[in-house]
């Protein structure tokens, strides 16, 4: 998953960092189908692109090739997800089409207190996400 | 021919192969056999060997023929020759060469011979099996029991052999019948006998069949699976589900959440750490219900048990052993513990504070649970008359299984089904599970049960346990998991349908499990006891299953089905650092005693893979968390563990011949088997004080060393004898210091405490300091990432203030290698010299410097000693006057192992060309990251000195060198909070 960056200045204003430790929880996600690809910022771009290409191409003789794949990107990785989808389309000589959807994902931050007297807090923030469907069309 | 000459000739001829003189294909061994056989009828007067060899010349020619004949039918040459020799014996009665041969008699005799030979080749005489007579290259796997693997011509013999073996076996087993050998009563007796010394866990027999077992900490534990599964277990942790048995002594003192903390001896922070523990408070069922007893469960590692138990007993003044399982009811609760909901994971809380609260109110009450498995003479619970606190030892009272990995949700939801509620109409009189019918009569608890069931159902729709609040506790009552055991082992997969219930899932994720849902009947010792006693045995269950009308259909026991109270606890995965957050998260399942196997098998049938101790170490290593007890060098259990490990490694080392093991003296490794933390920190302290800094600029610490020097480290043991009043006053303050790390307080407290705390090893665990260190280590990255943080710059003053407060502290660090190399435990963390960094700057792929080979000054001494010993051996066993040795103590000879540094170590930091900073305690190639990774401790003083001397971009670069290598490799150091 992408690192969810956000301006921390806002938090700092209301909460003293000495008293709380911020721990970000993993974003909620649905069970993964084989044709779902979650793009992150840690893995090499080329590797992720190759992975998508492999899914679309299938094996040596094109067996178990997916007719469509879903590329998901969250936060900072949106840019990269779009980039991957467009690269795929550009390299396909018109046989691939893309359809994008955007959504908002709720993320949970846990604030662990450093002292005994305080209680742990959770805070919700939103982050935008993109889901790109890359599918094969028969070129006319 | 003289007698001697003859004998000489015979001797020569004995080893002479017959085919030297004959053109037949005899081999040496066969030839000898012939002579012996043929020689028998001869008189002793003549030499048998020379005689027969001459005699046999004409008569062996038919043999040669026969052999060529027989060769077509049999491959067993040796057998044939031996047999032939024996059979032909009587024929050799005539001593001279015959003048004439009658064709018919000759042919008859030969025919008889041939037939005898043919008979001989079909049956073999040697003890070996047929396939063993085959040459090695013709042998195949499984030949011994699969006849068809043999060449066809041998199959007949092999078949006969196999039949014979079967007969033999039957005869053999008559002495003791199968039933007698497997007699159950006998078995349990034997098993009880065998687990007297080391306690077996409930799944022991299952484990013993599949795992390499080790005896450790008084238990028999599975170390690693016998199957090759290192990588498979890693995959299970990452993407599936790994099942581990956690064994820990639970300790009942009497939440919604599980917490963890590090215990210290009272008034001794930061020295004398006792060990890390995790705890759960019993939650309250209703906020208004204040009259309930409070219970606290403390989970600890068995090695830590004795120390911590003693300490808690001393703190609570629980000295009188309670004979009966007393429940002292009491009401008032301390404010911070009142709301189960608010009980939070308290990291690094001084445990004294809590105990103090209990003591002051004199009301917080812990329940006692009796134990059947233990020695009844030994007290297991203690009552304090002054405070009313009851402490009891719940070792082996509960099972705790740990499921790691994202699929643990699916495994749990498939394996466990919430118990069905009894309705009033049903005939519940006869059921042994009376407690459950009682519960079902209460509508409140029924609704609670339904709510718990609902929450549990939601878990199936959550993809990863890391999405749930860390340390969540969920109580549940489930039916017997053996009833809906699948026919075959399968893998539970998350179903997309269950994850549709969005609104509820969202609420669960945000708010966590509701407080009341964390209640479980597991806290009630009576119910646990009844559940354990009324467990239906596997045998009965299988019998009932076999009596079903439709085989394979669902078994319905109705009210007779057992109801088991369990507790599910979420385990947060990797919480520190930035990479792979939430890795290795999962669920712990707490079960009452006796139900271990009944839950174990269903979990495995749902696709959980089982790991052993080795997998636990791997899990903690990839998680970046210290492993208990190996990574706690400042607690007594950790010290003990290190000693034991060093002993084992030394034994392993000395088992090898000196030429086949590394000479650690030449490699410049002073301590290859243990980490001399004490000496390391002491050396660094002296180094900084002497102003001998790494950087060119001298450290001003030298000026301050004067007043600090005269403080003598006082004996810690005297401090232990203390008064409670003393505790009450000081430990609160102490706790505050460690909680908040408020500098103002530290100023006053620390000066007071310094006299007692100086000079002892400790591990830095103050979060604030660690966070600061982590920012300094980051080499500018961390600072950029968290610009809002009010961080101090890495100035000399800041360093000094830290190192002044903790002069001999260690820091838990994580090291990731820049390039090649996979570190192992006891790898040395060293400080790169200036030229190394210059080289690295010039060439990004620079491997790192090499340690010049050291000389071995002890080699000649060892040789001298050995010679001396040899000389003494010849004379008389006197006292070993080892004049060559500097230390003539009795440990001298033992310490003088070739390749190991004997006696007290010299200055450890400056022994090699690069200055030593610390040691790695866990290290391996990390499959999670794809490069070598290590965890270890570095000296705080040293780390600060290194960090301040390095320029911005290269800050945090260190060198790693394994004990058996001369090659240094670059790694980046990071402190994770």
mmCIF file of N, CA and C in Angstrom, chain B residues 752-799:
data_model
loop_
_atom_site.group_PDB
_atom_site.id
_atom_site.type_symbol
_atom_site.label_atom_id
_atom_site.label_comp_id
_atom_site.label_asym_id
_atom_site.label_seq_id
_atom_site.Cartn_x
_atom_site.Cartn_y
_atom_site.Cartn_z
ATOM 1 N N UNK B 752 19.610 11.544 42.460
ATOM 2 C CA UNK B 752 19.429 10.735 43.664
ATOM 3 C C UNK B 752 19.713 9.268 43.378
ATOM 4 N N UNK B 753 19.239 8.838 42.238
ATOM 5 C CA UNK B 753 19.336 7.411 41.963
ATOM 6 C C UNK B 753 20.662 6.997 41.369
ATOM 7 N N UNK B 754 21.486 7.936 41.057
ATOM 8 C CA UNK B 754 22.668 7.590 40.292
ATOM 9 C C UNK B 754 23.624 6.693 41.055
ATOM 10 N N UNK B 755 23.707 6.980 42.335
ATOM 11 C CA UNK B 755 24.636 6.194 43.131
ATOM 12 C C UNK B 755 24.356 4.707 43.031
ATOM 13 N N UNK B 756 23.074 4.398 42.994
ATOM 14 C CA UNK B 756 22.718 2.986 42.966
ATOM 15 C C UNK B 756 22.744 2.419 41.558
ATOM 16 N N UNK B 757 22.451 3.280 40.585
ATOM 17 C CA UNK B 757 22.226 2.728 39.268
ATOM 18 C C UNK B 757 23.447 2.776 38.376
ATOM 19 N N UNK B 758 24.454 3.463 38.782
ATOM 20 C CA UNK B 758 25.608 3.585 37.898
ATOM 21 C C UNK B 758 26.376 2.287 37.806
ATOM 22 N N UNK B 759 27.059 2.161 36.723
ATOM 23 C CA UNK B 759 27.979 1.055 36.610
ATOM 24 C C UNK B 759 27.316 -0.252 36.228
ATOM 25 N N UNK B 760 26.008 -0.227 35.981
ATOM 26 C CA UNK B 760 25.341 -1.460 35.597
ATOM 27 C C UNK B 760 24.825 -1.339 34.171
ATOM 28 N N UNK B 761 24.761 -2.463 33.565
ATOM 29 C CA UNK B 761 24.307 -2.503 32.184
ATOM 30 C C UNK B 761 22.803 -2.261 32.138
ATOM 31 N N UNK B 762 22.353 -1.521 31.158
ATOM 32 C CA UNK B 762 20.913 -1.410 30.973
ATOM 33 C C UNK B 762 20.630 -1.207 29.495
ATOM 34 N N UNK B 763 19.407 -1.428 29.143
ATOM 35 C CA UNK B 763 19.000 -1.237 27.759
ATOM 36 C C UNK B 763 18.079 -0.039 27.703
ATOM 37 N N UNK B 764 18.342 0.819 26.791
ATOM 38 C CA UNK B 764 17.565 2.044 26.680
ATOM 39 C C UNK B 764 16.177 1.701 26.164
ATOM 40 N N UNK B 765 15.147 2.021 26.952
ATOM 41 C CA UNK B 765 13.795 1.726 26.492
ATOM 42 C C UNK B 765 12.888 2.940 26.616
ATOM 43 N N UNK B 766 13.455 4.067 26.878
ATOM 44 C CA UNK B 766 12.625 5.258 26.959
ATOM 45 C C UNK B 766 12.259 5.687 25.551
ATOM 46 N N UNK B 767 10.966 5.799 25.324
ATOM 47 C CA UNK B 767 10.509 6.036 23.959
ATOM 48 C C UNK B 767 10.973 7.368 23.406
ATOM 49 N N UNK B 768 10.989 8.327 24.286
ATOM 50 C CA UNK B 768 11.312 9.663 23.789
ATOM 51 C C UNK B 768 12.767 9.710 23.308
ATOM 52 N N UNK B 769 13.620 9.121 24.108
ATOM 53 C CA UNK B 769 15.024 9.113 23.730
ATOM 54 C C UNK B 769 15.239 8.285 22.470
ATOM 55 N N UNK B 770 14.523 7.177 22.402
ATOM 56 C CA UNK B 770 14.679 6.322 21.233
ATOM 57 C C UNK B 770 14.231 7.047 19.980
ATOM 58 N N UNK B 771 13.159 7.803 20.136
ATOM 59 C CA UNK B 771 12.661 8.510 18.959
ATOM 60 C C UNK B 771 13.674 9.548 18.495
ATOM 61 N N UNK B 772 14.280 10.184 19.474
ATOM 62 C CA UNK B 772 15.281 11.172 19.111
ATOM 63 C C UNK B 772 16.472 10.501 18.409
ATOM 64 N N UNK B 773 16.873 9.393 18.968
ATOM 65 C CA UNK B 773 17.987 8.654 18.372
ATOM 66 C C UNK B 773 17.645 8.235 16.948
ATOM 67 N N UNK B 774 16.415 7.797 16.784
ATOM 68 C CA UNK B 774 15.996 7.324 15.476
ATOM 69 C C UNK B 774 16.046 8.459 14.468
ATOM 70 N N UNK B 775 15.678 9.655 14.918
ATOM 71 C CA UNK B 775 15.751 10.801 14.014
ATOM 72 C C UNK B 775 17.207 11.115 13.679
ATOM 73 N N UNK B 776 18.068 10.946 14.636
ATOM 74 C CA UNK B 776 19.484 11.235 14.383
ATOM 75 C C UNK B 776 20.099 10.200 13.453
ATOM 76 N N UNK B 777 19.667 8.972 13.610
ATOM 77 C CA UNK B 777 20.232 7.909 12.786
ATOM 78 C C UNK B 777 19.829 8.034 11.335
ATOM 79 N N UNK B 778 18.700 8.642 11.107
ATOM 80 C CA UNK B 778 18.095 8.601 9.780
ATOM 81 C C UNK B 778 18.924 9.218 8.688
ATOM 82 N N UNK B 779 19.943 9.954 9.036
ATOM 83 C CA UNK B 779 20.757 10.585 8.014
ATOM 84 C C UNK B 779 19.983 11.622 7.230
ATOM 85 N N UNK B 780 19.122 12.343 7.913
ATOM 86 C CA UNK B 780 18.391 13.409 7.229
ATOM 87 C C UNK B 780 17.052 12.962 6.686
ATOM 88 N N UNK B 781 16.877 11.652 6.460
ATOM 89 C CA UNK B 781 15.602 11.191 5.914
ATOM 90 C C UNK B 781 14.471 11.384 6.912
ATOM 91 N N UNK B 782 14.735 10.933 8.110
ATOM 92 C CA UNK B 782 13.686 11.003 9.115
ATOM 93 C C UNK B 782 13.328 12.443 9.433
ATOM 94 N N UNK B 783 14.327 13.277 9.402
ATOM 95 C CA UNK B 783 14.069 14.673 9.717
ATOM 96 C C UNK B 783 13.162 15.285 8.654
ATOM 97 N N UNK B 784 13.404 14.869 7.431
ATOM 98 C CA UNK B 784 12.569 15.402 6.361
ATOM 99 C C UNK B 784 11.141 14.884 6.491
ATOM 100 N N UNK B 785 11.053 13.636 6.909
ATOM 101 C CA UNK B 785 9.737 13.009 6.961
ATOM 102 C C UNK B 785 8.879 13.613 8.055
ATOM 103 N N UNK B 786 9.474 13.955 9.128
ATOM 104 C CA UNK B 786 8.699 14.503 10.232
ATOM 105 C C UNK B 786 9.203 15.892 10.569
ATOM 106 N N UNK B 787 8.836 16.823 9.741
ATOM 107 C CA UNK B 787 9.357 18.157 9.983
ATOM 108 C C UNK B 787 8.672 18.842 11.162
ATOM 109 N N UNK B 788 7.471 18.392 11.453
ATOM 110 C CA UNK B 788 6.729 19.061 12.514
ATOM 111 C C UNK B 788 7.260 18.753 13.895
ATOM 112 N N UNK B 789 7.939 17.599 13.977
ATOM 113 C CA UNK B 789 8.417 17.174 15.279
ATOM 114 C C UNK B 789 9.436 18.159 15.834
ATOM 115 N N UNK B 790 9.251 18.413 17.067
ATOM 116 C CA UNK B 790 10.206 19.304 17.718
ATOM 117 C C UNK B 790 11.436 18.489 18.076
ATOM 118 N N UNK B 791 12.317 18.345 17.135
ATOM 119 C CA UNK B 791 13.498 17.521 17.372
ATOM 120 C C UNK B 791 14.688 18.400 17.671
ATOM 121 N N UNK B 792 15.449 17.871 18.577
ATOM 122 C CA UNK B 792 16.693 18.563 18.848
ATOM 123 C C UNK B 792 17.669 18.240 17.751
ATOM 124 N N UNK B 793 18.493 19.165 17.448
ATOM 125 C CA UNK B 793 19.547 18.857 16.504
ATOM 126 C C UNK B 793 20.575 17.961 17.158
ATOM 127 N N UNK B 794 21.360 17.345 16.304
ATOM 128 C CA UNK B 794 22.371 16.439 16.846
ATOM 129 C C UNK B 794 23.589 17.261 17.254
ATOM 130 N N UNK B 795 23.448 17.868 18.362
ATOM 131 C CA UNK B 795 24.560 18.683 18.849
ATOM 132 C C UNK B 795 25.321 17.911 19.905
ATOM 133 N N UNK B 796 26.483 18.397 20.195
ATOM 134 C CA UNK B 796 27.294 17.687 21.176
ATOM 135 C C UNK B 796 26.650 17.746 22.551
ATOM 136 N N UNK B 797 25.993 18.854 22.806
ATOM 137 C CA UNK B 797 25.388 18.995 24.131
ATOM 138 C C UNK B 797 24.278 17.970 24.310
ATOM 139 N N UNK B 798 23.488 17.836 23.222
ATOM 140 C CA UNK B 798 22.374 16.893 23.309
ATOM 141 C C UNK B 798 22.896 15.482 23.528
ATOM 142 N N UNK B 799 23.926 15.133 22.771
ATOM 143 C CA UNK B 799 24.516 13.802 22.922
ATOM 144 C C UNK B 799 25.015 13.603 24.332
#
